[in-house]
PDB file of C-alpha atoms and ligand atoms in Angstrom:
ATOM      1  CA  MET A 125      77.057 142.978  74.180  1.00  0.00           C
ATOM      2  CA  SER A 126      79.922 140.640  74.910  1.00  0.00           C
ATOM      3  CA  THR A 127      79.291 137.294  76.582  1.00  0.00           C
ATOM      4  CA  ILE A 128      81.548 135.912  79.242  1.00  0.00           C
ATOM      5  CA  ASN A 129      83.376 132.809  78.114  1.00  0.00           C
ATOM      6  CA  PHE A 130      83.558 130.787  81.313  1.00  0.00           C
ATOM      7  CA  GLU A 131      85.449 127.957  79.740  1.00  0.00           C
ATOM      8  CA  GLU A 132      88.152 130.328  78.576  1.00  0.00           C
ATOM      9  CA  ILE A 133      88.496 131.822  82.066  1.00  0.00           C
ATOM     10  CA  PHE A 134      88.812 128.321  83.499  1.00  0.00           C
ATOM     11  CA  GLU A 135      91.458 127.312  80.952  1.00  0.00           C
ATOM     12  CA  THR A 136      93.402 130.533  81.509  1.00  0.00           C
ATOM     13  CA  LYS A 137      93.481 129.944  85.250  1.00  0.00           C
ATOM     14  CA  LEU A 138      94.821 126.428  84.716  1.00  0.00           C
ATOM     15  CA  ALA A 139      97.436 127.687  82.293  1.00  0.00           C
ATOM     16  CA  LYS A 140      98.573 130.315  84.797  1.00  0.00           C
ATOM     17  CA  ASN A 141      98.755 127.741  87.603  1.00  0.00           C
ATOM     18  CA  GLU A 142      95.991 129.506  89.512  1.00  0.00           C
ATOM     19  CA  MET A 143      93.637 127.622  91.791  1.00  0.00           C
ATOM     20  CA  ILE A 144      90.042 126.853  90.898  1.00  0.00           C
ATOM     21  CA  GLU A 145      87.813 127.726  93.867  1.00  0.00           C
ATOM     22  CA  PRO A 146      84.326 126.397  94.797  1.00  0.00           C
ATOM     23  CA  LYS A 147      82.471 129.451  93.446  1.00  0.00           C
ATOM     24  CA  ASP A 148      84.320 129.465  90.099  1.00  0.00           C
ATOM     25  CA  TRP A 149      82.736 128.056  86.980  1.00  0.00           C
ATOM     26  CA  MET A 150      84.154 124.618  86.141  1.00  0.00           C
ATOM     27  CA  PRO A 151      83.343 121.988  83.501  1.00  0.00           C
ATOM     28  CA  ASP A 152      80.944 119.279  84.699  1.00  0.00           C
ATOM     29  CA  ASN A 153      83.483 116.553  84.060  1.00  0.00           C
ATOM     30  CA  TYR A 154      86.112 118.351  86.103  1.00  0.00           C
ATOM     31  CA  ARG A 155      83.653 118.585  89.004  1.00  0.00           C
ATOM     32  CA  LYS A 156      82.668 114.922  88.636  1.00  0.00           C
ATOM     33  CA  HIS A 157      86.273 113.790  88.429  1.00  0.00           C
ATOM     34  CA  LEU A 158      87.133 115.695  91.608  1.00  0.00           C
ATOM     35  CA  ILE A 159      84.110 114.430  93.528  1.00  0.00           C
ATOM     36  CA  ARG A 160      85.049 110.867  92.629  1.00  0.00           C
ATOM     37  CA  GLN A 161      88.734 111.299  93.440  1.00  0.00           C
ATOM     38  CA  ILE A 162      88.366 113.288  96.676  1.00  0.00           C
ATOM     39  CA  SER A 163      85.565 111.134  98.091  1.00  0.00           C
ATOM     40  CA  GLN A 164      87.489 107.941  97.299  1.00  0.00           C
ATOM     41  CA  HIS A 165      90.489 109.469  98.953  1.00  0.00           C
ATOM     42  CA  ALA A 166      88.379 110.320 102.040  1.00  0.00           C
ATOM     43  CA  HIS A 167      86.969 106.768 102.141  1.00  0.00           C
ATOM     44  CA  SER A 168      90.511 105.373 101.948  1.00  0.00           C
ATOM     45  CA  GLU A 169      91.513 107.434 104.987  1.00  0.00           C
ATOM     46  CA  ILE A 170      88.731 106.144 107.204  1.00  0.00           C
ATOM     47  CA  VAL A 171      88.814 102.544 105.972  1.00  0.00           C
ATOM     48  CA  GLY A 172      92.597 102.755 106.381  1.00  0.00           C
ATOM     49  CA  MET A 173      92.075 103.231 110.114  1.00  0.00           C
ATOM     50  CA  LEU A 174      90.802  99.658 110.415  1.00  0.00           C
ATOM     51  CA  PRO A 175      93.806  97.401 109.655  1.00  0.00           C
ATOM     52  CA  GLU A 176      96.026  99.349 112.056  1.00  0.00           C
ATOM     53  CA  GLY A 177      93.317  99.986 114.623  1.00  0.00           C
ATOM     54  CA  ASN A 178      93.332  96.200 114.890  1.00  0.00           C
ATOM     55  CA  TRP A 179      96.749  96.441 116.605  1.00  0.00           C
ATOM     56  CA  ILE A 180      96.230  99.335 119.040  1.00  0.00           C
ATOM     57  CA  THR A 181      95.394  97.034 121.948  1.00  0.00           C
ATOM     58  CA  ARG A 182      98.291  94.715 121.078  1.00  0.00           C
ATOM     59  CA  ALA A 183     101.107  97.210 120.423  1.00  0.00           C
ATOM     60  CA  PRO A 184     104.347  95.831 121.923  1.00  0.00           C
ATOM     61  CA  SER A 185     105.078  98.826 124.202  1.00  0.00           C
ATOM     62  CA  LEU A 186     103.348 101.827 125.709  1.00  0.00           C
ATOM     63  CA  ARG A 187     105.393 104.109 123.434  1.00  0.00           C
ATOM     64  CA  SER A 188     104.459 102.263 120.256  1.00  0.00           C
ATOM     65  CA  LYS A 189     100.851 102.257 121.379  1.00  0.00           C
ATOM     66  CA  ILE A 190     100.770 106.031 121.868  1.00  0.00           C
ATOM     67  CA  VAL A 191     102.399 106.596 118.477  1.00  0.00           C
ATOM     68  CA  LEU A 192     100.036 104.218 116.675  1.00  0.00           C
ATOM     69  CA  LEU A 193      97.016 105.731 118.386  1.00  0.00           C
ATOM     70  CA  ALA A 194      98.082 109.212 117.224  1.00  0.00           C
ATOM     71  CA  LYS A 195      98.600 107.941 113.708  1.00  0.00           C
ATOM     72  CA  VAL A 196      95.215 106.256 113.430  1.00  0.00           C
ATOM     73  CA  GLN A 197      93.580 109.383 114.817  1.00  0.00           C
ATOM     74  CA  ASP A 198      95.359 111.466 112.143  1.00  0.00           C
ATOM     75  CA  GLU A 199      93.800 109.277 109.452  1.00  0.00           C
ATOM     76  CA  GLY A 200      90.333 110.064 110.829  1.00  0.00           C
ATOM     77  CA  GLY A 201      91.235 113.758 110.588  1.00  0.00           C
ATOM     78  CA  HIS A 202      92.373 113.310 106.973  1.00  0.00           C
ATOM     79  CA  GLY A 203      88.979 111.806 106.185  1.00  0.00           C
ATOM     80  CA  LEU A 204      87.316 114.851 107.722  1.00  0.00           C
ATOM     81  CA  TYR A 205      89.344 117.415 105.720  1.00  0.00           C
ATOM     82  CA  LEU A 206      88.726 115.503 102.502  1.00  0.00           C
ATOM     83  CA  TYR A 207      84.978 114.987 102.974  1.00  0.00           C
ATOM     84  CA  THR A 208      84.738 118.708 103.647  1.00  0.00           C
ATOM     85  CA  ALA A 209      86.714 119.522 100.482  1.00  0.00           C
ATOM     86  CA  ALA A 210      84.401 117.253  98.450  1.00  0.00           C
ATOM     87  CA  GLU A 211      81.301 118.876 100.003  1.00  0.00           C
ATOM     88  CA  SER A 212      82.454 122.207  98.559  1.00  0.00           C
ATOM     89  CA  LEU A 213      81.773 120.697  95.102  1.00  0.00           C
ATOM     90  CA  GLY A 214      78.088 120.200  95.871  1.00  0.00           C
ATOM     91  CA  ILE A 215      77.819 116.637  97.192  1.00  0.00           C
ATOM     92  CA  SER A 216      76.618 115.895 100.730  1.00  0.00           C
ATOM     93  CA  ARG A 217      78.418 113.826 103.339  1.00  0.00           C
ATOM     94  CA  ASP A 218      75.414 111.471 103.467  1.00  0.00           C
ATOM     95  CA  GLU A 219      75.550 110.837  99.728  1.00  0.00           C
ATOM     96  CA  MET A 220      79.256 110.032  99.901  1.00  0.00           C
ATOM     97  CA  LEU A 221      78.905 107.713 102.880  1.00  0.00           C
ATOM     98  CA  ASP A 222      75.935 106.014 101.287  1.00  0.00           C
ATOM     99  CA  ALA A 223      78.039 105.327  98.173  1.00  0.00           C
ATOM    100  CA  LEU A 224      80.753 103.797 100.383  1.00  0.00           C
ATOM    101  CA  HIS A 225      78.323 101.677 102.385  1.00  0.00           C
ATOM    102  CA  THR A 226      76.593 100.322  99.271  1.00  0.00           C
ATOM    103  CA  SER A 227      79.909  99.594  97.487  1.00  0.00           C
ATOM    104  CA  LYS A 228      79.209 102.144  94.738  1.00  0.00           C
ATOM    105  CA  ALA A 229      82.334 104.067  95.725  1.00  0.00           C
ATOM    106  CA  LYS A 230      85.779 102.548  95.916  1.00  0.00           C
ATOM    107  CA  TYR A 231      88.626 103.045  98.341  1.00  0.00           C
ATOM    108  CA  SER A 232      92.293 102.106  98.147  1.00  0.00           C
ATOM    109  CA  SER A 233      92.693  98.376  97.481  1.00  0.00           C
ATOM    110  CA  ILE A 234      95.559  98.106  99.995  1.00  0.00           C
ATOM    111  CA  PHE A 235      93.245  98.229 103.013  1.00  0.00           C
ATOM    112  CA  ASN A 236      91.597  94.973 102.008  1.00  0.00           C
ATOM    113  CA  TYR A 237      94.686  93.033 103.057  1.00  0.00           C
ATOM    114  CA  PRO A 238      94.924  91.739 106.637  1.00  0.00           C
ATOM    115  CA  THR A 239      97.416  92.840 109.299  1.00  0.00           C
ATOM    116  CA  LEU A 240      98.566  89.479 110.653  1.00  0.00           C
ATOM    117  CA  THR A 241     101.518  90.581 112.798  1.00  0.00           C
ATOM    118  CA  TRP A 242     102.962  93.720 114.402  1.00  0.00           C
ATOM    119  CA  ALA A 243     105.449  93.844 111.512  1.00  0.00           C
ATOM    120  CA  ASP A 244     102.488  94.447 109.190  1.00  0.00           C
ATOM    121  CA  VAL A 245     101.733  97.663 111.073  1.00  0.00           C
ATOM    122  CA  ALA A 246     105.375  98.671 110.568  1.00  0.00           C
ATOM    123  CA  ALA A 247     105.193  97.750 106.866  1.00  0.00           C
ATOM    124  CA  ILE A 248     102.014  99.788 106.403  1.00  0.00           C
ATOM    125  CA  GLY A 249     103.581 102.918 107.893  1.00  0.00           C
ATOM    126  CA  TRP A 250     106.791 102.477 105.928  1.00  0.00           C
ATOM    127  CA  LEU A 251     105.440 101.311 102.560  1.00  0.00           C
ATOM    128  CA  VAL A 252     101.767 102.286 102.401  1.00  0.00           C
ATOM    129  CA  ASP A 253     102.127 105.735 103.937  1.00  0.00           C
ATOM    130  CA  GLY A 254     105.352 106.107 101.936  1.00  0.00           C
ATOM    131  CA  ALA A 255     103.455 105.392  98.711  1.00  0.00           C
ATOM    132  CA  ALA A 256     100.626 107.672  99.809  1.00  0.00           C
ATOM    133  CA  ILE A 257     103.097 110.549 100.303  1.00  0.00           C
ATOM    134  CA  MET A 258     104.452 110.053  96.805  1.00  0.00           C
ATOM    135  CA  ASN A 259     100.950 110.533  95.420  1.00  0.00           C
ATOM    136  CA  GLN A 260     100.014 113.288  97.809  1.00  0.00           C
ATOM    137  CA  VAL A 261     103.043 115.553  97.520  1.00  0.00           C
ATOM    138  CA  MET A 262     101.972 116.132  93.935  1.00  0.00           C
ATOM    139  CA  LEU A 263      98.391 116.788  95.072  1.00  0.00           C
ATOM    140  CA  GLN A 264      99.481 119.741  97.219  1.00  0.00           C
ATOM    141  CA  ARG A 265      99.724 121.600  93.902  1.00  0.00           C
ATOM    142  CA  THR A 266      96.519 120.198  92.464  1.00  0.00           C
ATOM    143  CA  SER A 267      94.328 122.724  90.669  1.00  0.00           C
ATOM    144  CA  TYR A 268      91.304 122.649  93.016  1.00  0.00           C
ATOM    145  CA  GLY A 269      91.932 125.012  95.965  1.00  0.00           C
ATOM    146  CA  PRO A 270      90.200 123.175  98.852  1.00  0.00           C
ATOM    147  CA  TYR A 271      91.782 119.843  97.851  1.00  0.00           C
ATOM    148  CA  SER A 272      95.223 121.406  97.557  1.00  0.00           C
ATOM    149  CA  ARG A 273      94.978 123.074 100.979  1.00  0.00           C
ATOM    150  CA  ALA A 274      93.761 119.854 102.641  1.00  0.00           C
ATOM    151  CA  MET A 275      96.705 118.000 101.127  1.00  0.00           C
ATOM    152  CA  ILE A 276      99.291 120.417 102.510  1.00  0.00           C
ATOM    153  CA  ARG A 277      98.292 119.573 106.057  1.00  0.00           C
ATOM    154  CA  ILE A 278      97.812 115.880 105.322  1.00  0.00           C
ATOM    155  CA  CYS A 279     101.313 115.598 103.844  1.00  0.00           C
ATOM    156  CA  LYS A 280     102.927 116.912 107.018  1.00  0.00           C
ATOM    157  CA  GLU A 281     101.191 114.216 109.012  1.00  0.00           C
ATOM    158  CA  GLU A 282     101.899 111.492 106.459  1.00  0.00           C
ATOM    159  CA  SER A 283     105.646 112.088 106.783  1.00  0.00           C
ATOM    160  CA  PHE A 284     105.353 111.337 110.491  1.00  0.00           C
ATOM    161  CA  HIS A 285     103.438 108.132 109.650  1.00  0.00           C
ATOM    162  CA  GLN A 286     106.128 106.997 107.264  1.00  0.00           C
ATOM    163  CA  ARG A 287     108.839 107.571 109.856  1.00  0.00           C
ATOM    164  CA  GLN A 288     106.826 105.769 112.503  1.00  0.00           C
ATOM    165  CA  GLY A 289     106.621 102.729 110.218  1.00  0.00           C
ATOM    166  CA  TYR A 290     110.265 102.820 109.198  1.00  0.00           C
ATOM    167  CA  GLU A 291     111.376 103.113 112.811  1.00  0.00           C
ATOM    168  CA  ALA A 292     109.263 100.115 113.827  1.00  0.00           C
ATOM    169  CA  MET A 293     110.612  98.178 110.836  1.00  0.00           C
ATOM    170  CA  THR A 294     114.208  99.079 111.793  1.00  0.00           C
ATOM    171  CA  ARG A 295     113.688  97.711 115.297  1.00  0.00           C
ATOM    172  CA  LEU A 296     112.415  94.419 113.920  1.00  0.00           C
ATOM    173  CA  ALA A 297     114.987  94.113 111.128  1.00  0.00           C
ATOM    174  CA  PHE A 298     117.870  94.674 113.575  1.00  0.00           C
ATOM    175  CA  GLY A 299     116.222  92.597 116.328  1.00  0.00           C
ATOM    176  CA  THR A 300     116.201  88.853 117.010  1.00  0.00           C
ATOM    177  CA  PRO A 301     116.141  86.356 114.093  1.00  0.00           C
ATOM    178  CA  ALA A 302     112.434  85.798 114.752  1.00  0.00           C
ATOM    179  CA  GLN A 303     111.737  89.545 114.582  1.00  0.00           C
ATOM    180  CA  LYS A 304     113.796  89.854 111.417  1.00  0.00           C
ATOM    181  CA  SER A 305     111.879  87.073 109.703  1.00  0.00           C
ATOM    182  CA  MET A 306     108.611  88.697 110.758  1.00  0.00           C
ATOM    183  CA  ALA A 307     109.807  91.921 109.103  1.00  0.00           C
ATOM    184  CA  GLN A 308     110.776  90.024 105.945  1.00  0.00           C
ATOM    185  CA  ASP A 309     107.401  88.288 105.786  1.00  0.00           C
ATOM    186  CA  ALA A 310     105.533  91.605 106.108  1.00  0.00           C
ATOM    187  CA  LEU A 311     107.694  93.178 103.378  1.00  0.00           C
ATOM    188  CA  ASN A 312     107.058  90.212 101.082  1.00  0.00           C
ATOM    189  CA  ARG A 313     103.293  90.370 101.566  1.00  0.00           C
ATOM    190  CA  PHE A 314     102.910  94.171 101.336  1.00  0.00           C
ATOM    191  CA  TRP A 315     105.316  94.895  98.457  1.00  0.00           C
ATOM    192  CA  PHE A 316     103.089  94.166  95.465  1.00  0.00           C
ATOM    193  CA  PRO A 317      99.835  95.438  97.024  1.00  0.00           C
ATOM    194  CA  THR A 318     101.731  98.698  97.717  1.00  0.00           C
ATOM    195  CA  LEU A 319     102.838  98.966  94.066  1.00  0.00           C
ATOM    196  CA  MET A 320      99.168  98.531  93.106  1.00  0.00           C
ATOM    197  CA  MET A 321      98.272 101.649  95.102  1.00  0.00           C
ATOM    198  CA  PHE A 322      99.519 103.849  92.258  1.00  0.00           C
ATOM    199  CA  GLY A 323      96.763 102.464  90.066  1.00  0.00           C
ATOM    200  CA  PRO A 324      96.791 100.538  86.799  1.00  0.00           C
ATOM    201  CA  PRO A 325      99.582 101.018  84.214  1.00  0.00           C
ATOM    202  CA  ASP A 326      99.265 104.291  82.269  1.00  0.00           C
ATOM    203  CA  LYS A 327      98.253 102.501  79.108  1.00  0.00           C
ATOM    204  CA  GLU A 328      95.170 101.091  80.908  1.00  0.00           C
ATOM    205  CA  SER A 329      94.322 104.004  83.148  1.00  0.00           C
ATOM    206  CA  PRO A 330      91.119 105.626  81.846  1.00  0.00           C
ATOM    207  CA  ASN A 331      91.137 108.635  84.201  1.00  0.00           C
ATOM    208  CA  SER A 332      94.794 109.578  83.968  1.00  0.00           C
ATOM    209  CA  ASP A 333      94.686 111.694  80.779  1.00  0.00           C
ATOM    210  CA  ASN A 334      92.035 114.139  81.952  1.00  0.00           C
ATOM    211  CA  ALA A 335      93.509 114.324  85.435  1.00  0.00           C
ATOM    212  CA  VAL A 336      96.857 115.445  84.034  1.00  0.00           C
ATOM    213  CA  LYS A 337      95.231 117.829  81.540  1.00  0.00           C
ATOM    214  CA  TRP A 338      93.243 119.527  84.330  1.00  0.00           C
ATOM    215  CA  ARG A 339      96.290 119.614  86.594  1.00  0.00           C
ATOM    216  CA  ILE A 340      94.457 117.537  89.191  1.00  0.00           C
ATOM    217  CA  LYS A 341      97.320 115.080  88.876  1.00  0.00           C
ATOM    218  CA  ARG A 342     100.769 116.148  87.825  1.00  0.00           C
ATOM    219  CA  GLU A 343     102.460 112.807  87.340  1.00  0.00           C
ATOM    220  CA  THR A 344     101.248 109.511  85.937  1.00  0.00           C
ATOM    221  CA  ASN A 345     100.742 106.214  87.781  1.00  0.00           C
ATOM    222  CA  ASP A 346     103.831 104.645  86.205  1.00  0.00           C
ATOM    223  CA  GLU A 347     106.073 107.622  86.961  1.00  0.00           C
ATOM    224  CA  LEU A 348     105.059 107.605  90.618  1.00  0.00           C
ATOM    225  CA  ARG A 349     105.437 103.830  90.905  1.00  0.00           C
ATOM    226  CA  GLN A 350     108.959 104.023  89.493  1.00  0.00           C
ATOM    227  CA  ARG A 351     109.890 106.804  91.910  1.00  0.00           C
ATOM    228  CA  PHE A 352     108.585 104.761  94.840  1.00  0.00           C
ATOM    229  CA  VAL A 353     110.658 101.724  93.855  1.00  0.00           C
ATOM    230  CA  ASN A 354     113.775 103.880  93.391  1.00  0.00           C
ATOM    231  CA  GLN A 355     113.336 105.344  96.854  1.00  0.00           C
ATOM    232  CA  THR A 356     112.449 102.132  98.660  1.00  0.00           C
ATOM    233  CA  VAL A 357     115.010  99.609  97.356  1.00  0.00           C
ATOM    234  CA  PRO A 358     117.960 101.320  99.144  1.00  0.00           C
ATOM    235  CA  GLN A 359     115.875 101.331 102.357  1.00  0.00           C
ATOM    236  CA  ILE A 360     115.304  97.582 102.044  1.00  0.00           C
ATOM    237  CA  GLU A 361     119.032  97.117 101.557  1.00  0.00           C
ATOM    238  CA  TYR A 362     119.825  99.265 104.592  1.00  0.00           C
ATOM    239  CA  LEU A 363     117.479  97.122 106.687  1.00  0.00           C
ATOM    240  CA  GLY A 364     119.386  94.015 105.541  1.00  0.00           C
ATOM    241  CA  LEU A 365     116.211  92.408 104.226  1.00  0.00           C
ATOM    242  CA  ASN A 366     115.926  90.402 101.022  1.00  0.00           C
ATOM    243  CA  LEU A 367     114.356  92.131  98.036  1.00  0.00           C
ATOM    244  CA  PRO A 368     110.723  91.011  97.700  1.00  0.00           C
ATOM    245  CA  ASP A 369     111.020  90.620  93.901  1.00  0.00           C
ATOM    246  CA  ALA A 370     113.796  88.675  92.132  1.00  0.00           C
ATOM    247  CA  ASN A 371     113.560  91.013  89.126  1.00  0.00           C
ATOM    248  CA  ILE A 372     114.578  94.167  90.978  1.00  0.00           C
ATOM    249  CA  LYS A 373     117.773  95.313  89.281  1.00  0.00           C
ATOM    250  CA  TRP A 374     119.435  98.692  88.753  1.00  0.00           C
ATOM    251  CA  ASN A 375     119.088  99.894  85.178  1.00  0.00           C
ATOM    252  CA  GLU A 376     121.750 102.465  84.375  1.00  0.00           C
ATOM    253  CA  ALA A 377     120.122 103.531  81.112  1.00  0.00           C
ATOM    254  CA  LYS A 378     116.858 104.603  82.732  1.00  0.00           C
ATOM    255  CA  ASN A 379     118.530 105.694  85.971  1.00  0.00           C
ATOM    256  CA  GLY A 380     116.113 103.591  87.986  1.00  0.00           C
ATOM    257  CA  TYR A 381     115.331 100.050  89.048  1.00  0.00           C
ATOM    258  CA  ASP A 382     113.660  97.452  86.865  1.00  0.00           C
ATOM    259  CA  PHE A 383     111.002  95.491  88.726  1.00  0.00           C
ATOM    260  CA  SER A 384     108.108  93.081  88.172  1.00  0.00           C
ATOM    261  CA  GLU A 385     104.627  94.378  87.530  1.00  0.00           C
ATOM    262  CA  PRO A 386     102.136  93.551  90.265  1.00  0.00           C
ATOM    263  CA  ASN A 387      99.441  91.007  89.470  1.00  0.00           C
ATOM    264  CA  TRP A 388      96.782  93.198  87.858  1.00  0.00           C
ATOM    265  CA  VAL A 389      94.192  90.410  87.906  1.00  0.00           C
ATOM    266  CA  GLU A 390      94.488  90.312  91.690  1.00  0.00           C
ATOM    267  CA  PHE A 391      94.203  94.118  91.759  1.00  0.00           C
ATOM    268  CA  LYS A 392      90.936  94.025  89.801  1.00  0.00           C
ATOM    269  CA  ASN A 393      89.551  91.310  92.062  1.00  0.00           C
ATOM    270  CA  VAL A 394      90.328  93.277  95.195  1.00  0.00           C
ATOM    271  CA  ILE A 395      88.933  96.522  93.736  1.00  0.00           C
ATOM    272  CA  ASN A 396      85.767  94.664  92.783  1.00  0.00           C
ATOM    273  CA  GLY A 397      85.119  93.507  96.315  1.00  0.00           C
ATOM    274  CA  ASN A 398      86.826  90.104  96.380  1.00  0.00           C
ATOM    275  CA  GLY A 399      89.993  90.796  98.346  1.00  0.00           C
ATOM    276  CA  PRO A 400      90.790  88.998 101.604  1.00  0.00           C
ATOM    277  CA  CYS A 401      89.104  91.594 103.879  1.00  0.00           C
ATOM    278  CA  ASN A 402      86.653  93.599 101.724  1.00  0.00           C
ATOM    279  CA  LYS A 403      83.537  92.329 103.493  1.00  0.00           C
ATOM    280  CA  GLU A 404      85.021  92.725 106.951  1.00  0.00           C
ATOM    281  CA  ARG A 405      86.112  96.313 106.231  1.00  0.00           C
ATOM    282  CA  LEU A 406      82.766  97.337 104.795  1.00  0.00           C
ATOM    283  CA  ASN A 407      80.830  95.746 107.673  1.00  0.00           C
ATOM    284  CA  ALA A 408      83.015  97.567 110.162  1.00  0.00           C
ATOM    285  CA  ARG A 409      82.259 100.920 108.474  1.00  0.00           C
ATOM    286  CA  VAL A 410      78.525 100.255 108.153  1.00  0.00           C
ATOM    287  CA  ASN A 411      78.306  99.251 111.823  1.00  0.00           C
ATOM    288  CA  ALA A 412      80.350 102.266 112.934  1.00  0.00           C
ATOM    289  CA  HIS A 413      77.934 104.498 111.022  1.00  0.00           C
ATOM    290  CA  LYS A 414      74.881 102.832 112.631  1.00  0.00           C
ATOM    291  CA  ASN A 415      76.388 102.973 116.103  1.00  0.00           C
ATOM    292  CA  GLY A 416      77.202 106.644 115.642  1.00  0.00           C
ATOM    293  CA  GLU A 417      73.640 107.602 114.785  1.00  0.00           C
ATOM    294  CA  TRP A 418      72.833 108.903 118.280  1.00  0.00           C
ATOM    295  CA  VAL A 419      75.969 111.056 118.264  1.00  0.00           C
ATOM    296  CA  ARG A 420      74.956 112.703 114.991  1.00  0.00           C
ATOM    297  CA  ALA A 421      71.389 113.195 116.230  1.00  0.00           C
ATOM    298  CA  ALA A 422      72.621 114.756 119.482  1.00  0.00           C
ATOM    299  CA  ALA A 423      75.031 117.080 117.634  1.00  0.00           C
ATOM    300  CA  ALA A 424      72.287 118.179 115.224  1.00  0.00           C
ATOM    301  CA  ALA A 425      69.840 118.822 118.102  1.00  0.00           C
ATOM    302  CA  TYR A 426      72.461 120.863 119.948  1.00  0.00           C
ATOM    303  CA  ALA A 427      73.269 122.916 116.822  1.00  0.00           C
ATOM    304  CA  LYS A 428      69.540 123.598 116.357  1.00  0.00           C
ATOM    305  CA  LYS A 429      69.206 124.694 119.985  1.00  0.00           C
ATOM    306  CA  LEU A 430      72.051 127.198 119.535  1.00  0.00           C
ATOM    307  CA  ASP A 431      70.460 128.489 116.321  1.00  0.00           C
ATOM    308  CA  ASP A 432      67.077 128.937 118.051  1.00  0.00           C
ATOM    309  CA  GLN A 433      68.728 130.810 120.909  1.00  0.00           C
ATOM    310  CA  THR A 434      70.473 133.137 118.450  1.00  0.00           C
ATOM    311  CA  LEU A 435      67.196 133.812 116.654  1.00  0.00           C
ATOM    312  CA  ALA A 436      65.361 134.485 119.920  1.00  0.00           C
ATOM    313  CA  ALA A 437      68.038 136.880 121.191  1.00  0.00           C
TER     314      ALA A 437
HETATM  315 FE1  LIG B 608      96.196 109.707 105.796  1.00  0.00          FE
HETATM  316 FE1  LIG B 609      98.923 108.000 106.968  1.00  0.00          FE
END
């Protein structure tokens, strides 16, 4: 009698660029890695609603308010797709939210920085969503089916977010001297935190090797960071703003820009809960969850009523 070698089937699928689906056998570590990555990604989407949500009531025009409102709403939707994708791996929504609320799970460090001016909202759309796209385009071809399909839709919406930010930045950069200096200040403050979004340097990134091997990730942190800098420097120049790092210089040999590393000590501090807004962000999420309790209870009661009616019919 021959035995089925599940591991071999899994490896063959990866080698053939086929998707792994929820009912397929998968190694425990692959499942764990995905649960961690997808749930952290979902947390980042919903925590990411907070810094920009802060500006919805103060957007400078009705048009910019409508656009920002749509964008923040999209991020809530991204959280929903991603929590659902993670649930297909056998973890419940409650477990994931509990991990977020008790600081066991992380989310992107960038959302622990404050949005002090309207230009910060522009910088987030331009730089933060721009960096997110760079990461996420690759994830459309990730090996886990539900994650890949969620990312295809998310990427379409992220491109709109990036354009929204760049448009707002353009208006400021070509506006009055005061607007231009506001744009410069936002660029200066968001530049390095954005570079940190790609994660620690490859040589210190413990999860990178497996992620590439399993085709969850297809490019490394350093490769993506370099691509982001190459794409963004010409945009800064077009806007007529000063480069936020004196070491940015074209390097012909590597066909890319040289630039300074972000401050990795600051990155670790922020990841470990000591950034400027960590406590505020977490409190906002915990309170939103508490305040939403009656909505969840009502939805569950309604679903039960429909079930009972179906059974009785
Ligand atoms: Fe998003
Ligand atoms: Fe976005």
